[in-house]
Tab-separated table of C-alpha atoms in Angstrom:
chain	number	residue	atom	x	y	z
Q	175	MET	CA	-138.104	131.379	109.784
Q	176	ARG	CA	-134.524	130.180	109.494
Q	177	ARG	CA	-133.243	131.790	106.349
Q	178	ASN	CA	-130.209	134.005	106.941
Q	179	PRO	CA	-126.871	132.305	107.650
Q	180	SER	CA	-124.948	133.850	110.515
Q	181	ARG	CA	-121.488	133.447	111.935
Q	182	PRO	CA	-120.931	130.347	114.054
Q	183	ARG	CA	-121.919	130.486	117.682
Q	184	ARG	CA	-120.234	128.555	120.445
Q	185	ARG	CA	-121.877	126.660	123.283
Q	186	PRO	CA	-120.017	126.339	126.596
Q	187	LEU	CA	-121.283	122.868	127.504
Q	188	LEU	CA	-121.583	119.915	125.128
Q	189	VAL	CA	-125.020	118.314	125.264
Q	190	GLY	CA	-123.559	114.828	124.952
Q	191	LEU	CA	-120.552	112.960	123.644
Q	192	VAL	CA	-121.474	111.185	120.422
Q	193	ALA	CA	-118.274	109.244	119.800
Q	194	LEU	CA	-119.364	107.978	116.415
Q	195	GLY	CA	-115.822	107.358	115.242
Q	196	LEU	CA	-116.571	109.299	112.082
Q	197	LEU	CA	-115.109	107.811	108.977
Q	198	ALA	CA	-111.693	109.325	108.202
Q	199	ALA	CA	-110.759	110.245	104.663
Q	200	ALA	CA	-108.177	107.473	104.643
Q	201	CYS	CA	-110.900	104.832	104.568
Q	202	GLU	CA	-112.205	106.112	101.251
Q	203	ASP	CA	-110.112	103.507	99.450
Q	204	VAL	CA	-111.251	100.569	101.617
Q	205	ASP	CA	-111.437	97.313	99.641
Q	206	ASP	CA	-113.202	94.482	101.418
Q	207	SER	CA	-113.236	91.195	99.531
Q	208	LEU	CA	-115.779	89.735	101.941
Q	209	VAL	CA	-118.560	92.025	100.770
Q	210	THR	CA	-121.434	90.148	99.146
Q	211	PRO	CA	-123.631	92.182	96.769
Q	212	ALA	CA	-127.336	92.004	97.562
Q	213	THR	CA	-130.213	94.048	96.239
Q	214	THR	CA	-133.549	93.598	97.985
Q	215	THR	CA	-136.978	95.146	98.204
Q	216	ILE	CA	-137.904	96.176	101.736
Q	217	PRO	CA	-141.539	95.835	102.837
Q	218	THR	CA	-142.949	99.059	104.245
Q	219	THR	CA	-146.109	97.849	105.941
Q	220	ASP	CA	-145.037	98.349	109.554
Q	221	PRO	CA	-147.251	100.634	111.668
Q	222	PRO	CA	-146.188	104.250	111.218
Q	223	LEU	CA	-144.315	105.887	114.078
Q	224	THR	CA	-144.651	109.563	113.308
Q	225	THR	CA	-147.913	109.834	111.363
Q	226	GLN	CA	-151.457	108.599	111.586
Q	227	PRO	CA	-152.286	105.431	109.608
Q	228	SER	CA	-153.941	105.713	106.229
Q	229	ALA	CA	-155.198	103.302	103.616
Q	230	SER	CA	-151.997	103.624	101.593
Q	231	THR	CA	-149.466	101.704	103.652
Q	232	THR	CA	-148.859	98.597	101.576
Q	233	ALA	CA	-146.275	98.697	98.807
Q	234	PRO	CA	-147.112	96.826	95.595
Q	235	PRO	CA	-144.625	94.295	94.223
Q	236	THR	CA	-141.520	95.869	92.730
Q	237	THR	CA	-141.561	96.030	88.954
Q	238	ALA	CA	-138.592	96.647	86.699
Q	239	ALA	CA	-138.579	100.138	85.204
Q	240	ALA	CA	-135.904	102.323	83.720
Q	241	ALA	CA	-134.644	105.013	86.059
Q	242	GLY	CA	-135.999	108.433	85.194
Q	243	GLY	CA	-139.315	109.226	83.578
Q	244	GLU	CA	-142.864	109.110	84.914
Q	245	ASP	CA	-144.443	105.750	85.748
Q	246	GLY	CA	-146.555	106.849	88.711
Q	247	VAL	CA	-144.550	105.077	91.417
Q	248	LEU	CA	-141.785	106.767	93.402
Q	249	ARG	CA	-138.981	104.259	93.986
Q	250	ILE	CA	-136.444	105.170	96.633
Q	251	ALA	CA	-133.238	103.160	96.836
Q	252	SER	CA	-130.773	102.972	99.707
Q	253	LEU	CA	-127.140	102.139	98.921
Q	254	LEU	CA	-125.715	101.730	102.423
Q	255	PRO	CA	-123.272	99.329	104.122
Q	256	ALA	CA	-124.660	96.172	105.716
Q	257	THR	CA	-121.400	94.190	105.504
Q	258	GLY	CA	-117.691	94.896	105.454
Q	259	SER	CA	-115.597	97.286	107.519
Q	260	LEU	CA	-118.169	100.070	107.240
Q	261	ALA	CA	-121.095	97.910	108.377
Q	262	ALA	CA	-121.224	99.543	111.833
Q	263	PHE	CA	-122.344	102.773	110.210
Q	264	GLY	CA	-125.166	101.271	108.164
Q	265	PRO	CA	-127.954	100.431	110.648
Q	266	PRO	CA	-128.942	103.990	111.696
Q	267	LEU	CA	-129.122	105.143	108.075
Q	268	ILE	CA	-130.910	102.025	106.872
Q	269	GLU	CA	-133.480	102.152	109.680
Q	270	ALA	CA	-134.094	105.875	109.163
Q	271	VAL	CA	-134.774	105.391	105.456
Q	272	GLU	CA	-137.250	102.598	106.218
Q	273	LEU	CA	-139.011	104.739	108.820
Q	274	ALA	CA	-139.358	107.655	106.421
Q	275	VAL	CA	-140.853	105.452	103.692
Q	276	ILE	CA	-143.366	104.087	106.192
Q	277	ASP	CA	-144.270	107.643	107.201
Q	278	ILE	CA	-144.782	108.923	103.663
Q	279	ASN	CA	-146.941	105.905	102.852
Q	280	ALA	CA	-148.964	106.459	106.020
Q	281	ALA	CA	-149.539	110.012	104.827
Q	282	GLY	CA	-150.990	108.787	101.528
Q	283	GLY	CA	-147.907	107.985	99.476
Q	284	VAL	CA	-147.204	109.840	96.236
Q	285	LEU	CA	-149.766	110.216	93.436
Q	286	GLY	CA	-152.026	107.894	95.408
Q	287	GLN	CA	-149.452	105.094	95.261
Q	288	PRO	CA	-147.248	103.780	98.065
Q	289	VAL	CA	-143.582	104.623	97.744
Q	290	GLU	CA	-141.417	101.572	97.032
Q	291	LEU	CA	-138.122	101.039	98.848
Q	292	LEU	CA	-135.239	99.198	97.214
Q	293	ALA	CA	-132.154	98.388	99.282
Q	294	ALA	CA	-128.639	97.348	98.318
Q	295	ASP	CA	-125.515	96.638	100.333
Q	296	SER	CA	-122.736	99.004	99.324
Q	297	GLY	CA	-120.305	97.213	101.614
Q	298	SER	CA	-116.937	98.934	101.837
Q	299	ASP	CA	-115.888	98.376	98.243
Q	300	ALA	CA	-116.451	101.049	95.607
Q	301	ASP	CA	-116.575	98.452	92.828
Q	302	VAL	CA	-119.273	96.477	94.658
Q	303	ALA	CA	-121.246	99.692	95.160
Q	304	ALA	CA	-120.947	100.452	91.443
Q	305	THR	CA	-122.431	97.061	90.581
Q	306	GLU	CA	-125.215	97.473	93.091
Q	307	VAL	CA	-126.163	100.966	91.982
Q	308	GLY	CA	-126.538	99.662	88.428
Q	309	ALA	CA	-128.981	97.048	89.662
Q	310	LEU	CA	-130.931	99.659	91.609
Q	311	LEU	CA	-131.228	101.945	88.609
Q	312	ASP	CA	-132.212	99.046	86.353
Q	313	GLY	CA	-134.882	98.265	88.941
Q	314	GLY	CA	-136.413	101.691	88.441
Q	315	ALA	CA	-134.901	103.695	91.305
Q	316	ASP	CA	-135.814	107.379	91.053
Q	317	VAL	CA	-133.472	108.394	93.893
Q	318	VAL	CA	-130.425	106.759	95.474
Q	319	ILE	CA	-129.683	107.551	99.124
Q	320	GLY	CA	-126.030	107.001	100.013
Q	321	PRO	CA	-123.341	105.729	99.987
Q	322	VAL	CA	-121.912	106.491	103.405
Q	323	VAL	CA	-118.343	107.655	102.642
Q	324	GLY	CA	-116.673	109.893	100.102
Q	325	GLY	CA	-114.559	107.318	98.270
Q	326	VAL	CA	-117.505	105.012	97.578
Q	327	THR	CA	-119.768	107.955	96.789
Q	328	ARG	CA	-117.337	109.279	94.178
Q	329	ARG	CA	-117.431	105.919	92.402
Q	330	VAL	CA	-121.215	105.922	91.891
Q	331	PHE	CA	-122.247	109.582	91.995
Q	332	ASP	CA	-121.880	110.357	88.294
Q	333	THR	CA	-123.619	107.095	87.361
Q	334	VAL	CA	-126.693	108.077	89.367
Q	335	ILE	CA	-127.103	111.662	88.206
Q	336	SER	CA	-126.399	110.852	84.560
Q	337	ARG	CA	-129.063	108.122	84.393
Q	338	PRO	CA	-130.745	110.528	85.328
Q	339	ALA	CA	-131.852	109.747	88.853
Q	340	LEU	CA	-131.665	111.815	92.017
Q	341	SER	CA	-128.784	111.467	94.466
Q	342	CYS	CA	-129.166	112.399	98.131
Q	343	LEU	CA	-126.105	112.234	100.390
Q	344	PRO	CA	-127.027	111.797	104.078
Q	345	SER	CA	-123.512	111.375	105.524
Q	346	THR	CA	-120.870	112.096	102.871
Q	347	THR	CA	-119.427	115.506	103.729
Q	348	ALA	CA	-116.618	115.795	101.153
Q	349	ALA	CA	-117.286	119.126	99.442
Q	350	ASP	CA	-115.512	118.182	96.213
Q	351	ILE	CA	-118.325	115.778	95.252
Q	352	GLY	CA	-120.309	117.653	92.630
Q	353	VAL	CA	-123.602	118.325	94.409
Q	354	ARG	CA	-123.398	121.972	93.382
Q	355	ASP	CA	-122.821	121.032	89.765
Q	356	SER	CA	-125.956	118.943	89.252
Q	357	PRO	CA	-129.674	119.683	89.691
Q	358	PHE	CA	-130.141	115.959	90.333
Q	359	ALA	CA	-128.167	115.979	93.598
Q	360	ILE	CA	-128.831	117.229	97.113
Q	361	ARG	CA	-127.011	116.747	100.394
Q	362	THR	CA	-128.694	116.757	103.808
Q	363	ALA	CA	-125.355	116.240	105.594
Q	364	PRO	CA	-123.287	119.389	106.119
Q	365	SER	CA	-120.467	119.677	103.596
Q	366	ASP	CA	-116.886	120.367	104.560
Q	367	ASP	CA	-117.399	123.926	103.327
Q	368	LEU	CA	-119.425	124.484	106.509
Q	369	GLN	CA	-116.823	122.748	108.670
Q	370	ALA	CA	-114.237	125.182	107.307
Q	371	LEU	CA	-116.301	128.016	108.807
Q	372	ALA	CA	-116.508	126.208	112.143
Q	373	LEU	CA	-112.757	125.599	112.257
Q	374	ALA	CA	-112.054	129.243	111.462
Q	375	GLU	CA	-114.371	130.315	114.267
Q	376	LEU	CA	-112.763	127.848	116.656
Q	377	ALA	CA	-109.402	129.368	115.812
Q	378	ALA	CA	-110.783	132.868	116.252
Q	379	GLY	CA	-111.883	132.009	119.783
Q	380	ASP	CA	-108.222	131.918	120.783
Q	381	GLU	CA	-107.829	135.501	119.558
Q	382	PRO	CA	-104.726	134.596	117.563
Q	383	ALA	CA	-102.735	137.132	115.598
Q	384	SER	CA	-102.248	134.577	112.830
Q	385	VAL	CA	-103.131	131.051	111.698
Q	386	THR	CA	-101.087	128.566	109.667
Q	387	LEU	CA	-102.881	126.001	107.487
Q	388	LEU	CA	-101.352	122.565	106.847
Q	389	ALA	CA	-103.160	120.776	104.029
Q	390	PRO	CA	-102.573	117.648	101.926
Q	391	GLU	CA	-102.184	118.325	98.237
Q	392	ASP	CA	-105.493	116.809	97.215
Q	393	GLU	CA	-108.849	118.269	96.253
Q	394	ARG	CA	-110.414	117.859	99.687
Q	395	GLY	CA	-107.480	119.347	101.580
Q	396	LEU	CA	-106.989	122.297	99.259
Q	397	ARG	CA	-110.685	123.133	99.286
Q	398	PHE	CA	-110.711	122.997	103.080
Q	399	ALA	CA	-107.747	125.349	103.218
Q	400	SER	CA	-109.358	127.774	100.783
Q	401	GLY	CA	-112.558	127.905	102.833
Q	402	ILE	CA	-110.767	128.495	106.119
Q	403	ALA	CA	-108.524	131.145	104.575
Q	404	ALA	CA	-111.532	133.039	103.234
Q	405	GLU	CA	-113.282	132.983	106.612
Q	406	LEU	CA	-110.117	134.070	108.426
Q	407	THR	CA	-110.067	137.125	106.149
Q	408	THR	CA	-113.676	137.853	107.111
Q	409	LEU	CA	-112.717	137.515	110.781
Q	410	GLU	CA	-109.711	139.808	110.199
Q	411	ILE	CA	-107.178	137.181	111.256
Q	412	GLU	CA	-103.880	136.998	109.420
Q	413	LEU	CA	-103.004	133.873	107.437
Q	414	ALA	CA	-99.406	133.222	108.501
Q	415	GLY	CA	-98.871	130.590	105.852
Q	416	GLU	CA	-100.451	127.775	103.873
Q	417	VAL	CA	-98.194	124.718	103.836
Q	418	VAL	CA	-99.104	121.991	101.353
Q	419	TYR	CA	-97.661	118.480	101.497
Q	420	ASP	CA	-97.769	115.217	99.560
Q	421	PRO	CA	-99.734	112.748	101.723
Q	422	GLU	CA	-97.875	109.875	100.035
Q	423	SER	CA	-94.457	111.195	101.080
Q	424	GLU	CA	-92.499	109.106	103.594
Q	425	ASP	CA	-90.487	112.093	104.848
Q	426	LEU	CA	-92.406	115.198	105.906
Q	427	SER	CA	-89.650	116.795	107.975
Q	428	ASP	CA	-89.438	119.732	105.552
Q	429	THR	CA	-93.193	120.170	105.860
Q	430	VAL	CA	-93.011	120.317	109.648
Q	431	GLN	CA	-90.170	122.831	109.476
Q	432	ALA	CA	-92.179	124.994	107.067
Q	433	VAL	CA	-95.019	125.110	109.611
Q	434	VAL	CA	-92.609	126.084	112.372
Q	435	ASP	CA	-91.074	128.773	110.147
Q	436	ALA	CA	-94.515	130.209	109.326
Q	437	GLY	CA	-94.906	131.011	113.010
Q	438	GLY	CA	-98.714	131.013	113.254
Q	439	ASP	CA	-100.281	131.206	116.702
Q	440	VAL	CA	-102.704	128.448	115.683
Q	441	VAL	CA	-102.050	125.566	113.268
Q	442	ALA	CA	-104.982	123.899	111.486
Q	443	VAL	CA	-104.114	120.384	110.268
Q	444	LEU	CA	-106.441	119.319	107.443
Q	445	GLY	CA	-105.186	115.816	106.702
Q	446	ALA	CA	-106.639	112.322	107.098
Q	447	ILE	CA	-106.196	109.786	109.895
Q	448	ASP	CA	-103.250	108.059	108.166
Q	449	GLU	CA	-101.406	111.360	108.505
Q	450	ALA	CA	-101.926	111.528	112.287
Q	451	PRO	CA	-98.167	111.154	112.931
Q	452	LEU	CA	-97.859	114.694	111.535
Q	453	VAL	CA	-99.539	115.943	114.710
Q	454	ALA	CA	-96.922	114.204	116.837
Q	455	ASP	CA	-94.169	115.611	114.613
Q	456	LEU	CA	-95.503	119.149	115.071
Q	457	VAL	CA	-95.548	118.745	118.848
Q	458	ALA	CA	-92.015	117.332	118.778
Q	459	ALA	CA	-90.954	120.390	116.793
Q	460	GLY	CA	-92.141	122.663	119.599
Q	461	ILE	CA	-95.727	123.483	118.622
Q	462	ASP	CA	-98.008	123.238	121.646
Q	463	GLY	CA	-100.884	120.772	121.266
Q	464	GLY	CA	-103.315	123.404	122.519
Q	465	SER	CA	-102.644	125.497	119.421
Q	466	ILE	CA	-103.340	122.631	116.981
Q	467	LEU	CA	-106.785	122.203	115.384
Q	468	VAL	CA	-107.869	119.204	113.284
Q	469	THR	CA	-110.843	118.291	111.090
Q	470	ASP	CA	-113.261	115.383	111.603
Q	471	ALA	CA	-110.913	113.155	109.597
Q	472	LEU	CA	-108.450	113.363	112.507
Q	473	ALA	CA	-110.633	114.232	115.502
Q	474	GLY	CA	-111.848	110.696	116.194
Q	475	PRO	CA	-111.087	108.729	119.369
Q	476	GLN	CA	-108.048	106.999	117.856
Q	477	LEU	CA	-106.072	110.145	117.045
Q	478	GLY	CA	-103.640	109.610	119.927
Q	479	GLU	CA	-102.948	105.973	119.056
Q	480	ARG	CA	-102.513	106.758	115.382
Q	481	ALA	CA	-100.245	109.716	116.128
Q	482	SER	CA	-97.974	107.676	118.417
Q	483	GLU	CA	-98.520	104.119	119.627
Q	484	GLU	CA	-95.858	104.621	122.298
Q	485	ASP	CA	-97.231	107.936	123.584
Q	486	PRO	CA	-100.900	108.609	122.690
Q	487	GLY	CA	-100.831	111.538	125.105
Q	488	VAL	CA	-98.714	113.451	122.610
Q	489	VAL	CA	-102.002	114.868	121.285
Q	490	GLU	CA	-102.931	116.428	124.630
Q	491	GLY	CA	-104.722	119.739	124.079
Q	492	VAL	CA	-105.373	119.199	120.360
Q	493	ARG	CA	-108.911	120.207	119.401
Q	494	GLY	CA	-111.087	119.101	116.519
Q	495	THR	CA	-114.556	119.438	115.029
Q	496	VAL	CA	-116.978	116.638	114.129
Q	497	PRO	CA	-120.461	117.222	112.655
Q	498	THR	CA	-123.117	116.237	115.169
Q	499	ASP	CA	-125.822	113.922	113.904
Q	500	LEU	CA	-128.749	115.268	115.960
Q	501	ALA	CA	-128.705	119.054	115.716
Q	502	PRO	CA	-130.964	121.318	117.817
Q	503	GLN	CA	-132.681	122.834	114.771
Q	504	GLY	CA	-134.347	119.483	114.012
Q	505	ALA	CA	-137.940	118.786	115.012
Q	506	GLU	CA	-138.499	117.102	118.365
Q	507	PHE	CA	-140.554	114.215	116.981
Q	508	PHE	CA	-137.633	112.380	115.411
Q	509	LEU	CA	-135.474	110.999	118.215
Q	510	PRO	CA	-138.248	109.271	120.212
Q	511	ALA	CA	-139.821	107.981	116.986
Q	512	PHE	CA	-136.498	106.630	115.779
Q	513	VAL	CA	-135.763	104.931	119.115
Q	514	ASP	CA	-139.221	103.341	119.098
Q	515	PHE	CA	-138.653	102.063	115.575
Q	516	ALA	CA	-134.981	101.074	115.572
Q	517	GLY	CA	-134.204	100.485	119.224
Q	518	ASN	CA	-131.201	101.741	121.147
Q	519	ILE	CA	-128.701	102.066	118.307
Q	520	ASP	CA	-126.390	104.864	117.240
Q	521	THR	CA	-128.037	107.833	115.538
Q	522	PHE	CA	-125.166	108.300	113.050
Q	523	PHE	CA	-126.701	110.705	110.496
Q	524	ALA	CA	-130.080	108.982	110.895
Q	525	ALA	CA	-131.867	112.344	110.860
Q	526	GLN	CA	-130.195	113.302	107.600
Q	527	ALA	CA	-131.078	109.938	106.014
Q	528	TYR	CA	-134.716	110.312	107.074
Q	529	ASP	CA	-134.785	113.774	105.536
Q	530	CYS	CA	-133.372	112.502	102.231
Q	531	VAL	CA	-136.523	110.419	101.820
Q	532	ALA	CA	-138.827	113.136	103.133
Q	533	VAL	CA	-137.494	115.915	100.893
Q	534	VAL	CA	-137.745	113.816	97.722
Q	535	ALA	CA	-141.214	112.499	98.584
Q	536	LEU	CA	-142.555	115.934	99.505
Q	537	ALA	CA	-141.113	117.371	96.308
Q	538	ALA	CA	-142.931	114.645	94.366
Q	539	VAL	CA	-146.198	115.442	96.145
Q	540	SER	CA	-145.754	119.161	95.520
Q	541	VAL	CA	-145.335	118.771	91.732
Q	542	SER	CA	-147.507	115.660	91.351
Q	543	SER	CA	-144.724	113.760	89.593
Q	544	THR	CA	-142.197	110.995	90.218
Q	545	ASP	CA	-140.015	111.965	87.261
Q	546	PRO	CA	-136.550	112.954	88.576
Q	547	ALA	CA	-136.223	115.630	85.897
Q	548	THR	CA	-139.461	117.217	87.097
Q	549	LEU	CA	-138.586	116.882	90.784
Q	550	THR	CA	-135.303	118.776	90.579
Q	551	GLY	CA	-136.938	122.195	90.764
Q	552	ALA	CA	-138.953	121.280	93.862
Q	553	LEU	CA	-136.255	119.690	96.032
Q	554	VAL	CA	-135.003	122.999	97.412
Q	555	ASP	CA	-138.412	124.672	97.411
Q	556	VAL	CA	-139.963	122.298	99.959
Q	557	THR	CA	-137.208	123.120	102.504
Q	558	VAL	CA	-137.365	126.923	102.437
Q	559	GLY	CA	-139.701	129.868	102.250
Q	560	GLY	CA	-143.115	128.365	102.972
Q	561	THR	CA	-145.183	127.471	106.017
Q	562	PRO	CA	-142.995	125.549	108.490
Q	563	CYS	CA	-144.035	121.940	109.128
Q	564	ASP	CA	-142.195	119.381	111.225
Q	565	THR	CA	-143.434	115.993	110.039
Q	566	ILE	CA	-144.136	114.458	106.678
Q	567	ALA	CA	-147.839	114.178	107.502
Q	568	GLU	CA	-148.118	117.857	108.444
Q	569	CYS	CA	-146.341	118.888	105.264
Q	570	VAL	CA	-148.527	116.671	103.058
Q	571	THR	CA	-151.627	118.230	104.595
Q	572	LEU	CA	-150.353	121.734	103.834
Q	573	LEU	CA	-149.460	120.786	100.267
Q	574	GLY	CA	-152.947	119.339	99.834
Q	575	ALA	CA	-154.343	122.709	100.892
Q	576	GLY	CA	-152.311	124.435	98.193
Q	577	GLU	CA	-149.693	125.961	100.507
Q	578	ASP	CA	-145.958	126.219	100.009
Q	579	ILE	CA	-144.036	124.449	102.757
Q	580	ASP	CA	-140.823	124.762	104.714
Q	581	TYR	CA	-140.072	121.206	105.825
Q	582	VAL	CA	-138.194	121.349	109.132
Q	583	GLY	CA	-137.887	117.628	109.567
Q	584	ALA	CA	-135.538	115.469	111.552
Q	585	SER	CA	-132.395	117.518	110.918
Q	586	GLY	CA	-133.833	120.999	110.463
Q	587	VAL	CA	-132.828	120.805	106.822
Q	588	ASP	CA	-132.563	123.976	104.753
Q	589	LEU	CA	-131.104	123.630	101.262
Q	590	ASP	CA	-129.530	126.433	99.278
Q	591	ASP	CA	-130.138	126.903	95.561
Q	592	ALA	CA	-127.463	124.320	94.778
Q	593	GLY	CA	-129.027	121.649	97.003
Q	594	GLU	CA	-126.509	121.908	99.852
Q	595	ALA	CA	-127.405	122.141	103.531
Q	596	THR	CA	-126.942	125.697	104.809
Q	597	SER	CA	-126.714	124.815	108.474
Q	598	ALA	CA	-124.654	122.608	110.766
Q	599	VAL	CA	-123.680	121.979	114.370
Q	600	TYR	CA	-120.226	120.653	115.221
Q	601	ASP	CA	-119.107	118.894	118.364
Q	602	VAL	CA	-115.717	120.175	119.478
Q	603	PHE	CA	-113.417	117.638	121.100
Q	604	THR	CA	-110.070	117.846	122.838
Q	605	PHE	CA	-107.666	115.184	124.077
Q	606	ASP	CA	-106.361	114.641	127.587
Q	607	ALA	CA	-102.931	113.570	128.862
Q	608	ASP	CA	-103.721	109.942	128.011
Q	609	GLY	CA	-104.775	110.816	124.476
Q	610	THR	CA	-108.429	110.157	125.300
Q	611	GLN	CA	-111.031	112.143	123.412
Q	612	GLN	CA	-113.049	114.513	125.616
Q	613	PRO	CA	-116.066	116.719	124.791
Q	614	LEU	CA	-115.428	120.430	124.939
Q	615	THR	CA	-118.146	122.564	123.319
Q	616	GLN	CA	-120.356	122.931	120.246
Q	617	LEU	CA	-120.334	125.358	117.332
Q	618	GLY	CA	-123.274	126.257	115.133
Q	619	VAL	CA	-122.940	127.460	111.535
Q	620	GLY	CA	-125.714	129.228	109.643
Q	621	PRO	CA	-129.280	129.036	110.993
Q	622	ALA	CA	-128.155	126.341	113.429
Q	623	ALA	CA	-126.261	129.014	115.367
Q	624	ALA	CA	-129.516	130.580	116.533
Q	625	ALA	CA	-131.022	127.176	117.370
Q	626	LEU	CA	-127.931	126.282	119.366
Q	627	ALA	CA	-128.054	129.572	121.257
Q	628	ALA	CA	-131.745	129.019	122.028
Q	629	ALA	CA	-131.057	125.481	123.278
Q	630	GLU	CA	-128.272	126.835	125.453
Q	631	ALA	CA	-130.531	129.507	126.907
Q	632	GLU	CA	-133.263	126.961	127.599
Q	633	GLY	CA	-130.768	124.645	129.263
Q	634	ASP	CA	-129.433	127.473	131.414
Q	635	ALA	CA	-132.987	128.417	132.432
Q	636	GLU	CA	-133.810	124.830	133.392
Q	637	GLU	CA	-130.590	124.591	135.363
Q	638	GLY	CA	-131.435	127.810	137.175
Q	639	ASP	CA	-134.854	126.439	138.104
Q	640	GLY	CA	-133.340	123.336	139.740
Q	641	GLU	CA	-132.877	123.271	143.481
Q	642	GLU	CA	-129.422	121.687	143.513
Q	643	GLY	CA	-128.810	119.831	140.299
Q	644	ASP	CA	-126.514	120.707	137.461
Q	645	GLY	CA	-129.303	120.735	134.880
Q	646	GLU	CA	-128.667	117.209	133.645
Q	647	ASP	CA	-131.498	114.744	133.303
Q	648	PRO	CA	-130.234	111.342	134.467
Q	649	ALA	CA	-132.762	109.668	132.164
Q	650	ASP	CA	-131.549	111.571	129.113
Q	651	PRO	CA	-128.748	109.777	127.229
Q	652	ALA	CA	-127.661	113.124	125.824
Q	653	ASP	CA	-126.598	114.180	129.313
Q	654	GLY	CA	-124.307	111.229	129.877
Q	655	ASP	CA	-120.677	110.704	129.175
Q	656	GLU	CA	-119.432	108.620	126.287
Q	657	ASP	CA	-122.041	106.522	124.505
Q	658	PRO	CA	-121.246	102.920	125.508
Q	659	ASP	CA	-122.554	101.720	122.163
Q	660	ALA	CA	-120.468	104.119	120.112
Q	661	THR	CA	-118.126	102.590	117.598
Q	662	ASP	CA	-114.378	102.993	117.695
Q	663	GLU	CA	-114.003	103.136	113.916
Q	664	ASP	CA	-111.655	105.901	112.880
Q	665	GLU	CA	-113.028	106.306	109.417
Q	666	GLY	CA	-114.338	109.574	107.974
Q	667	THR	CA	-116.945	110.839	105.591
């Protein structure tokens, strides 16, 4: 059982570089006039990939129904980008949602009826997403999966949960979005509250006497700083100073001087990609790059270029954390099934999107209801405390036998009482003399720490059994260098 959170654990060798170019906080205000709204119903009659076929694999025609309430059909809506500047991040999430709907229908659907899938293009424009989510809810959506980034999510989140319908966030990590404040919301992606723990542990690995925090004066930055500060206290590391700055300011020289004056052995920079020049300014002021840590909003491949076009290598030695999309605590079935279904595409939070569908559907099966108000109490329950089951089909069988379940699923999802994921794995990156992003290690937070340690031990054992090799499987893409298909977007979640 995977119940008790533990301190992060570090892994000495990164399994693989997933250069997803995670969406930086700066892109949250993206406005793309080329986005065309489109709401469609997706057929879900393809052969199932992860379950055995059943008679209930054909979805009936979509009928208009008010969101919320019991009408006997569970309608799952995806609000994910198919066009615009965020379109590169849509396919893995969209495909994973489709696969999960196919799998739940192959396992008998909900209340004897196939689950219906509605899909809308959120594009990159929050106003477009707001229009589309209204159409989805008017079409009877019981749950909305997405959007992909914090700025767009903030625009539609309250609309969804006040309808009321369920909201599941598969890739938005911004902790200030009110998942904890609503029983109608869950998040399968790890929130930034967990990344704060990972960053504090990464700092602690340097055995510093003190750490200085540099945070933008906004809700996300201040919450990040608060979480890191609390964990540093737990780790008995002194907080040298907490420097707050206006991200809209054109002159941050006083801010840089305040960081220098604080004198911390490690400096954690919690800003967004537009504030990358701050990193170069800190280095110019005499702070060694090896003592600078950054969040996922800065840790993408373009940090060097955004910090200094003339000298990208100014970020040499800087380290940062990025949530990995395929964590070791997930069940083994998912990756090969997803590749068979979607082809060789990025896996950007695909596991978390699949689990959004699975958790809601299993909750509906467990309480024999499609009413969002009835489902709220079961969303957490199906992910903790019962008999572990990896796939949707296994879990449905256990529920049919009257057992409580602990759905492991694609991402190893465990939700706390507030509907937040309790576990995460972070890829740790550094930058070389050319400013190129390089893999360094991994950190696990919560139950994922034990899974990461077990994967490390298994990898070490396999390496020890080899005659000459280094333990890498040449046929395994996870053992390669940078993913050739990875996107260079520098946008964050």
